[in-house]
Structure formats: structure tokens, C-alpha cells
Tab-separated table of C-alpha atoms and ligand atoms in Angstrom:
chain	number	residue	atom	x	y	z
A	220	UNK	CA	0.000	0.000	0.000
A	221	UNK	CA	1.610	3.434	-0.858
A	222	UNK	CA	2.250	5.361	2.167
A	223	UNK	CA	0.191	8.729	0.824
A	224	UNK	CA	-3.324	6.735	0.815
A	225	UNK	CA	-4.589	7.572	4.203
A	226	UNK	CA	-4.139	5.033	7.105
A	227	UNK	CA	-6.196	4.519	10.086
A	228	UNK	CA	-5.257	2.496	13.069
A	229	UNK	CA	-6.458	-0.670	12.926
A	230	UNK	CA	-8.197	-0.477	16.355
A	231	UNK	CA	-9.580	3.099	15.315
A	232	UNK	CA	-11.310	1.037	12.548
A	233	UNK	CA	-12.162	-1.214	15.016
A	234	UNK	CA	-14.259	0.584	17.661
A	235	UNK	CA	-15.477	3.189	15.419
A	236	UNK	CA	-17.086	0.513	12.597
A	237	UNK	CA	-18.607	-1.354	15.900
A	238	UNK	CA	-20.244	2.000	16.890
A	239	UNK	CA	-21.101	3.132	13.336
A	240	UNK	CA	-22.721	0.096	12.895
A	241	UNK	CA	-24.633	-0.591	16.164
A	242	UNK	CA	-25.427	3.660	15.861
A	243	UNK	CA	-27.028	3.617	12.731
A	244	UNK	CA	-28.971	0.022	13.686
A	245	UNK	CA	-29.979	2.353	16.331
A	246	UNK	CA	-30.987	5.075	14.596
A	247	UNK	CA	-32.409	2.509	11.988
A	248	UNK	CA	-34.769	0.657	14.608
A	249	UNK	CA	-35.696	3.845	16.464
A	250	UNK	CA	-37.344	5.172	13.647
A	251	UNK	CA	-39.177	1.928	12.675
A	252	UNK	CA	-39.746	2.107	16.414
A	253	UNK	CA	-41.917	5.464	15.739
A	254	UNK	CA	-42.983	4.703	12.629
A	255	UNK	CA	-44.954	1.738	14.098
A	256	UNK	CA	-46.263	3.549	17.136
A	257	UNK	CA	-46.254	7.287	16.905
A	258	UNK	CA	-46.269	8.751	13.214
A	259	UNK	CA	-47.314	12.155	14.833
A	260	UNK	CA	-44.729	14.332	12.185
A	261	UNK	CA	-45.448	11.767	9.456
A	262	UNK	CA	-44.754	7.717	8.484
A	263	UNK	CA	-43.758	5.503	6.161
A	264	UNK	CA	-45.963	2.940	7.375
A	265	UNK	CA	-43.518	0.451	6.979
A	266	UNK	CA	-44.012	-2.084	10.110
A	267	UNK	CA	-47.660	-2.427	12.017
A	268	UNK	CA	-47.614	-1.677	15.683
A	269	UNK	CA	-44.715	-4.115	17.045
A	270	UNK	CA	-43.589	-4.543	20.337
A	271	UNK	CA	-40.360	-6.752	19.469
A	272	UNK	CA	-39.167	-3.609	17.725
A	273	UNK	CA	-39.013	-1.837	20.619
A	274	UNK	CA	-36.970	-4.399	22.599
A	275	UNK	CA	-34.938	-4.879	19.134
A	276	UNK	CA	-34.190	-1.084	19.269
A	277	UNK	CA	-33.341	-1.098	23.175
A	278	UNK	CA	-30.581	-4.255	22.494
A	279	UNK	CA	-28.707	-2.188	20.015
A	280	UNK	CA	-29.279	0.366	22.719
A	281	UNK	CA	-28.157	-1.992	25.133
A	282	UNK	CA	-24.758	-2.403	23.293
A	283	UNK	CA	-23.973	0.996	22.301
A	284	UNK	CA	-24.007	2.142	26.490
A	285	UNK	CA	-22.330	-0.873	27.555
A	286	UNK	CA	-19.564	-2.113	25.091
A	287	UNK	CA	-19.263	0.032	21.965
A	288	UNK	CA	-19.480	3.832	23.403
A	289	UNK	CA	-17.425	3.192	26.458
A	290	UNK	CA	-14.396	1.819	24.872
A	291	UNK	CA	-14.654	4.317	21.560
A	292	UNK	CA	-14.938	7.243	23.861
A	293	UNK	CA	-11.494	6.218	25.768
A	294	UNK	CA	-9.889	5.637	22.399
A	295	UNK	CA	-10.856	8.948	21.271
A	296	UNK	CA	-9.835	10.739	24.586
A	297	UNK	CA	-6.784	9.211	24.291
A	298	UNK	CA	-5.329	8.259	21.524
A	299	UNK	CA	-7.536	9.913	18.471
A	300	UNK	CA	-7.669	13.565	20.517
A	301	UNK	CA	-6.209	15.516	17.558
A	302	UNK	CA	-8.844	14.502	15.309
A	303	UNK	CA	-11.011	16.639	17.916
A	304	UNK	CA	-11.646	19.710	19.164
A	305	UNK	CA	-8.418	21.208	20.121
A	306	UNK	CA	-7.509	24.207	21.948
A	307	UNK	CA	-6.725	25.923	18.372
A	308	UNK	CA	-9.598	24.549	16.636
A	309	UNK	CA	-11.362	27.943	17.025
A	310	UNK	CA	-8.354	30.623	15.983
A	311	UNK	CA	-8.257	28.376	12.830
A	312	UNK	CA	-11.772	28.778	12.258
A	313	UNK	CA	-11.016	32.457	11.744
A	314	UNK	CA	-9.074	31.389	8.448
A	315	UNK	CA	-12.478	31.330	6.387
A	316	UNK	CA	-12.170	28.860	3.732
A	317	UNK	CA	-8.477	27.900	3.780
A	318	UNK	CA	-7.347	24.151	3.762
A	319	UNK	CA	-6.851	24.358	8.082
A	320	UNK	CA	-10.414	26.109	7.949
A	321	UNK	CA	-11.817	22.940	6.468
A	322	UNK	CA	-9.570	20.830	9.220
A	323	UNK	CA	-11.051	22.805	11.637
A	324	UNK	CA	-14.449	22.153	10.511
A	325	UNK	CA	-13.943	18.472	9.895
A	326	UNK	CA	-12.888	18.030	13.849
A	327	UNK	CA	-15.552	20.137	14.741
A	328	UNK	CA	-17.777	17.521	13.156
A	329	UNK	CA	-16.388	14.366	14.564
A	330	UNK	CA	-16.497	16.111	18.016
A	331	UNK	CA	-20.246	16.667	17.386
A	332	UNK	CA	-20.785	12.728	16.182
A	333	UNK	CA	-19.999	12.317	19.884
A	334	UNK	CA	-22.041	15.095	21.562
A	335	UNK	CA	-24.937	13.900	19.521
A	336	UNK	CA	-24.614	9.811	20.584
A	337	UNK	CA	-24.145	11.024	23.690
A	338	UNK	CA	-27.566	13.309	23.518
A	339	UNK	CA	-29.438	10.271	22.240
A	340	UNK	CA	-28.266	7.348	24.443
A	341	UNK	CA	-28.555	9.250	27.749
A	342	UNK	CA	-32.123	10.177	26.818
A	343	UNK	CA	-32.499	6.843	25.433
A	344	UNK	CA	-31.980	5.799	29.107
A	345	UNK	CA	-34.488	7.678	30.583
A	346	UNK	CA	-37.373	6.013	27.980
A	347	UNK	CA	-39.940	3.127	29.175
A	348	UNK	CA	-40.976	0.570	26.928
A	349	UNK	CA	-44.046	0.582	27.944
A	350	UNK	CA	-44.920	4.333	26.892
A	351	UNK	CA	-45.925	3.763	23.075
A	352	UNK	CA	-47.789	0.469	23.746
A	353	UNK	CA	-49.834	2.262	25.766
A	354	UNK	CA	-50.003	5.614	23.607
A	355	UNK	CA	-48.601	7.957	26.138
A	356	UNK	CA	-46.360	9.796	24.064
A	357	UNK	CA	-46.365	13.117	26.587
A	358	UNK	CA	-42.630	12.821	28.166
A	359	UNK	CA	-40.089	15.283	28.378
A	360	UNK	CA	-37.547	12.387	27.931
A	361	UNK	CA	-39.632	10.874	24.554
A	362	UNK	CA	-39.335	14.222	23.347
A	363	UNK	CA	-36.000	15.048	23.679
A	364	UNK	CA	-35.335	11.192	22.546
A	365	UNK	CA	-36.954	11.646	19.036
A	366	UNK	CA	-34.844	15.832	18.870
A	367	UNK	CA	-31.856	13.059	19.527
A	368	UNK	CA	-32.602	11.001	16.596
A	369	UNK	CA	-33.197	13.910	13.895
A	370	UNK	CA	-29.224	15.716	15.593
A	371	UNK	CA	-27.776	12.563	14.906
A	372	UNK	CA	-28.875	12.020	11.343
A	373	UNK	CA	-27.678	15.712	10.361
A	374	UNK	CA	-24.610	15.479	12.748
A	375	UNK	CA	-23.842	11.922	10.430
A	376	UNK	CA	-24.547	13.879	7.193
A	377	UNK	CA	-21.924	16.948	8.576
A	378	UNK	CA	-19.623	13.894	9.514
A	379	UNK	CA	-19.287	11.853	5.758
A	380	UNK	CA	-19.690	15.686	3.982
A	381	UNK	CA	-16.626	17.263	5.595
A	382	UNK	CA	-14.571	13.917	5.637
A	383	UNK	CA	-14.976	14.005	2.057
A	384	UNK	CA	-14.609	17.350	1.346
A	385	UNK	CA	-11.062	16.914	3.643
A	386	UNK	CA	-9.763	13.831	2.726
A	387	UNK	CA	-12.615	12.766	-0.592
A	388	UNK	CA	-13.118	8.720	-1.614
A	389	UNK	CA	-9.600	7.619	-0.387
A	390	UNK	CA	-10.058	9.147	3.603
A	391	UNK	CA	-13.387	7.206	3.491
A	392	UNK	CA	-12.111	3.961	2.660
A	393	UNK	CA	-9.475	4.109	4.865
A	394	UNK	CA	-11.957	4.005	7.717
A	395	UNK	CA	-13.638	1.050	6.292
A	396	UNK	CA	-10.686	-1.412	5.366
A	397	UNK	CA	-10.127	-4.448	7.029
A	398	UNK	CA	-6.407	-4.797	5.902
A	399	UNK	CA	-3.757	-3.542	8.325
A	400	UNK	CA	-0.318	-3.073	8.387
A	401	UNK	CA	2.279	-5.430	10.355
A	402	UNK	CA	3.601	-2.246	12.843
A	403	UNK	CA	-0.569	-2.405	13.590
A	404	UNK	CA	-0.986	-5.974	14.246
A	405	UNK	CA	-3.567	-6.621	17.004
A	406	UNK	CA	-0.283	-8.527	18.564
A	407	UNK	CA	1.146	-5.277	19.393
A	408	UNK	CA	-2.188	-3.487	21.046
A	409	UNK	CA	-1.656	-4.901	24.432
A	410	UNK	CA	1.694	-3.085	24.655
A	411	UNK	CA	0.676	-0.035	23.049
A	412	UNK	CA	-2.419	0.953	24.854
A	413	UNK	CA	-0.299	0.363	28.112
A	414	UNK	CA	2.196	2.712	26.335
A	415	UNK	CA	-0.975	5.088	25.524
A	416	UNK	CA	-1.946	5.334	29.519
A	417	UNK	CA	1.800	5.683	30.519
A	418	UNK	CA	1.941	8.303	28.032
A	419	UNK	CA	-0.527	10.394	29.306
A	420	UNK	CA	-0.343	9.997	33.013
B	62	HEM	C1	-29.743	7.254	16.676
B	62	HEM	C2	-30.879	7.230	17.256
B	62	HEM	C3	-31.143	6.528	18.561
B	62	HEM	C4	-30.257	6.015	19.492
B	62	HEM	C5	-28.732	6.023	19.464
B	62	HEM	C6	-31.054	5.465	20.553
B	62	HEM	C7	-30.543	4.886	21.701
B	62	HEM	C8	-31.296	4.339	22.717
B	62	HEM	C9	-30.772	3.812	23.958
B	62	HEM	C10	-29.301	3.811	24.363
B	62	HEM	C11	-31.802	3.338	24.679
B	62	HEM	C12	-31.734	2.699	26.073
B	62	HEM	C13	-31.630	1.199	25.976
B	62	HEM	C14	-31.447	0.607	27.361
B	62	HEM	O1	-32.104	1.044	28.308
B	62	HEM	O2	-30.641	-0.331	27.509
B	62	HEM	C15	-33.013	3.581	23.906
B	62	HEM	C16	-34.279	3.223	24.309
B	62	HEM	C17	-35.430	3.496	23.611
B	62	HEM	N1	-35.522	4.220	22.437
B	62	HEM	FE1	-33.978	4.920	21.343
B	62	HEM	N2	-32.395	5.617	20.240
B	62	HEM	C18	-32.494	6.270	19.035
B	62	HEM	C19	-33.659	6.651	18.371
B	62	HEM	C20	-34.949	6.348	18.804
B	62	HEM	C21	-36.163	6.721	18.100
B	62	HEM	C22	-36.262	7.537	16.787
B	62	HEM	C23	-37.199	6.224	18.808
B	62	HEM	C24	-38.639	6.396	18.363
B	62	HEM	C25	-39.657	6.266	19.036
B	62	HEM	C26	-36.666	5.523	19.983
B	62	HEM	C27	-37.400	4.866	20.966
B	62	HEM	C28	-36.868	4.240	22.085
B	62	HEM	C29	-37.661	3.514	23.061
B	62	HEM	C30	-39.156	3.283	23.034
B	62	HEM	C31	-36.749	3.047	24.027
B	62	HEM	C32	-37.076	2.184	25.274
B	62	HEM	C33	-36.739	0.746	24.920
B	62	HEM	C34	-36.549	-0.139	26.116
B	62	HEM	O3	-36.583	0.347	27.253
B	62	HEM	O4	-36.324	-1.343	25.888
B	62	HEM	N3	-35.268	5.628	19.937
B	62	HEM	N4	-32.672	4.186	22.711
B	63	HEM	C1	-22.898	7.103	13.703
B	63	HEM	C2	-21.767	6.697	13.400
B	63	HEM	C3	-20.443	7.408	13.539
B	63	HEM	C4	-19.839	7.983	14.628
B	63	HEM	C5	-20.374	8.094	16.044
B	63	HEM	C6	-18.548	8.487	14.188
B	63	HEM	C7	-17.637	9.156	15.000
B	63	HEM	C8	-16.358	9.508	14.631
B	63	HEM	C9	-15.368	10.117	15.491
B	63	HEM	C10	-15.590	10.467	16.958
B	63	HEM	C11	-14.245	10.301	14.770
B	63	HEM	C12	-12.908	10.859	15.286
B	63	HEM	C13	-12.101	9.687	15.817
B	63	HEM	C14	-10.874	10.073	16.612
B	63	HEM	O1	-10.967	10.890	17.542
B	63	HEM	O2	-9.788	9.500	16.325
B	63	HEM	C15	-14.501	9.817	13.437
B	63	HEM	C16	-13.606	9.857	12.389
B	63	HEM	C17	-13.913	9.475	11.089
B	63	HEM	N1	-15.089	8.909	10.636
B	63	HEM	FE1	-16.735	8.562	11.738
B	63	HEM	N2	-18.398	8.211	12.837
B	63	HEM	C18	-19.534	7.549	12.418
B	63	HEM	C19	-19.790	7.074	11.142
B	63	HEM	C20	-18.930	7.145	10.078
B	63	HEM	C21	-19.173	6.585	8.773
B	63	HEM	C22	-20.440	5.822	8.331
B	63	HEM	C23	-18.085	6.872	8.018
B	63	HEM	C24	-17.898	6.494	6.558
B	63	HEM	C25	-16.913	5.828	6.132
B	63	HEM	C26	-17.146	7.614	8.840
B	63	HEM	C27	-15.900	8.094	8.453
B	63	HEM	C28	-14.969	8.669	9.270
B	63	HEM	C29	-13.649	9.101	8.832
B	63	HEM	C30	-13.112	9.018	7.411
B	63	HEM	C31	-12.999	9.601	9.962
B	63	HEM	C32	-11.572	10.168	10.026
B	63	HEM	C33	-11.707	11.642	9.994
B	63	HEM	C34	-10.398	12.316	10.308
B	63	HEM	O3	-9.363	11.922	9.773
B	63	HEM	O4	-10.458	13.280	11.089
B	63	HEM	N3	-17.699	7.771	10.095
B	63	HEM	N4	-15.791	9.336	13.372
């Protein structure tokens, strides 16, 4: 592989295609969640009222809190934190339209893919399963739940626009492949990620 294709870590790829995944399920199942119970701003009509979707949509729920989210969240923090929201993010924002500018922008973006899971899965833990089955769709938390689900669709569309715009086909893929190179090998994670902790205490 030519060293100027972009090259993620091979754990990066990792945590953040288990999250991707079990996120848009999420997203995915939520809204077949609505569009069987609630269709208040509109349907599809796709599925008839169905209560496994609900618990379908609260195990990818499930998943995201407890395995995925957790772990992607300390890789971020500590090993992916300059493709975040840095302390010069904002001065470089001031560069309208230059290459940093659109840097800037793209970390900007990733930092809000995490705001936004975190908007929906703590509101997704203060939802009852019982609330649509019975119709009672007048909850602060269902509310905010369903904002949660349109911030994270937009926030995903911000995400793939300004990777592409940064980095185009090539910076995509790169997040997607499943080859990795021998420095990477999941041998040599134990060892690093101590190195990682060491690093930053
Ligand atoms: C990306 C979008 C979404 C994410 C990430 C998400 C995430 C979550 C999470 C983390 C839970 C808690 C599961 C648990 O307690 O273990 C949950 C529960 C729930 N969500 Fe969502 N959700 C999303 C969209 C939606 C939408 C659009 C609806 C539409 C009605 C919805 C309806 C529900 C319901 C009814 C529950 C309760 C399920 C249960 O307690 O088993 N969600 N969601
Ligand atoms: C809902 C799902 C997603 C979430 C929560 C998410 C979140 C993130 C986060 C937090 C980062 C920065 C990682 C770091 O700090 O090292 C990132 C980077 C990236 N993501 Fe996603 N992402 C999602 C979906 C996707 C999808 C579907 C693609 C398409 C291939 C994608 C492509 C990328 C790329 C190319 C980067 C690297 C950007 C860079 O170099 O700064 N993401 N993502």
C-alpha cells in the first residue's frame, strides 16, 4: 500500500465501525420504532404496531451504552484527541475557507458525532418501553429522545460531507478497510495501549 493513501489504526477502525454500525442500527430501529407507534410528524408505514421492535431497538441500545461507546470514547480521549476539538480549533476557524479552515471544521464535526450519541443514548436511558404500547407519548424524555434522533442524522450527514470534502473517496475507505499493516498488528495493542496510559499519566 503506498504510504500517501490515508491510514487509520487498525483499532480506530475497530471501535469506530462497531459503533457506526450498532449507531445507525440504532438510529435505523428507532425510527421503525416510531414509525410503528407514533407517526405524529409523518410515516412511512412500513411495520404495524410491534412490540419486538421496541426491545430490538433497546438491544442495540443496550450495546452501544455498555460495550461500543465506552471503549470508543477512551480511544478517542486518548489516543484519536487531535482529530477533535483542540484548543486551536477555534483561531483556525477564523481562516475562512483555507485548507486548516476545512480541518477545523472536519474536527468540529467528529467532536459533534460524539455530543450527539451522547444526547441520544442518555435520553435513550431515561425512555420506558411501555410508553408507546400504551399511547402515552407526553414525556419530556420521549421528546428530547426523538430531537436526539433527527441531531444525529444531520450530525452523520456533517460527519461523511466534511470527511470528504477533507480527505474525498480515499479518507473514506481508509476508515472502512479491514487490511492492516504489520507495525498495527492486534499482537502489538496490548503493549501499546499500556504505552498510551503511561503516556498520558
Ligand atoms: C440514533 C438514534 C437513537 C439512538 C442512538 C437510541 C438509543 C437508545 C438507547 C441507548 C436506549 C436505552 C436502551 C437501554 O435502556 O438499555 C433507547 C431506548 C429506547 N428508544 Fe432509542 N435511540 C435512538 C432513536 C430512537 C427513536 C427515533 C425512537 C422512536 C420512538 C426511539 C425509541 C426508544 C424507546 C421506546 C426506548 C425504550 C426501549 C426499552 O426500554 O427497551 N429511539 N434508545
Ligand atoms: C454514527 C456513526 C459514527 C460515529 C459516532 C462516528 C464518529 C467519529 C469520530 C468520533 C471520529 C474521530 C475519531 C478520533 O478521535 O480519532 C470519526 C472519524 C472518522 N469517521 Fe466517523 N463516525 C460515524 C460514522 C462514520 C461513517 C459511516 C463513516 C464512513 C466511512 C465515517 C468516516 C470517518 C472518517 C473518514 C474519519 C476520520 C476523519 C479524520 O481523519 O479526522 N464515520 N468518526
Amino acid at each position: 500500500m503506498p504510504r500517501s493513501q490515508p491510514y487509520q489504526p487498525f483499532l480506530l477502525r475497530l471501535l469506530h465501525g462497531m459503533n457506526a454500525l450498532l449507531i445507525i442500527g440504532a438510529a435505523i430501529t428507532g425510527f421503525l420504532v416510531y414509525d410503528s407507534w407514533d407517526r405524529r410528524f409523518g410515516a412511512l408505514s412500513i411495520t404495524t404496531r410491534n412490540r419486538s421492535l421496541i426491545d430490538i431497538h433497546g438491544t442495540f441500545g443496550f450495546f452501544i451504552v455498555y460495550v461500543a461507546l465506552p471503549l470508543f470514547l477512551i480511544y478517542c480521549w486518548q489516543a484519536g484527541r487531535k482529530r477533535l476539538v483542540q484548543a486551536d480549533t477555534f483561531q483556525q476557524i477564523s481562516n475562512f475557507g483555507t485548507p486548516i479552515w476545512w480541518y477545523a471544521l472536519q474536527r468540529i464535526t467528529n467532536t459533534l458525532m460524539i455530543v450527539a450519541v451522547l444526547f441520544s443514548v442518555i435520553s435513550g436511558k431515561f425512555q420506558d418501553e411501555s410508553w408507546l404500547p400504551l399511547s402515552d407519548f407526553n414525556h419530556v424524555a420521549y421528546a428530547v429522545h426523538l430531537i436526539a434522533w433527527v441531531v444525529i442524522v444531520l450530525a452523520l450527514a456533517l460527519h461523511l460531507l466534511m470527511s470528504a470534502k477533507v480527505g474525498g473517496l480515499p479518507l473514506l475507505l481508509s476508515m472502512v478497510k479491514t487490511t492492516y499493516r504489520p507495525e498495527d498488528s492486534p499482537a502489538l495493542w496490548r503493549d501499546k495501549v499500556m504505552n498510551m496510559f503511561r503516556k498520558n499519566q
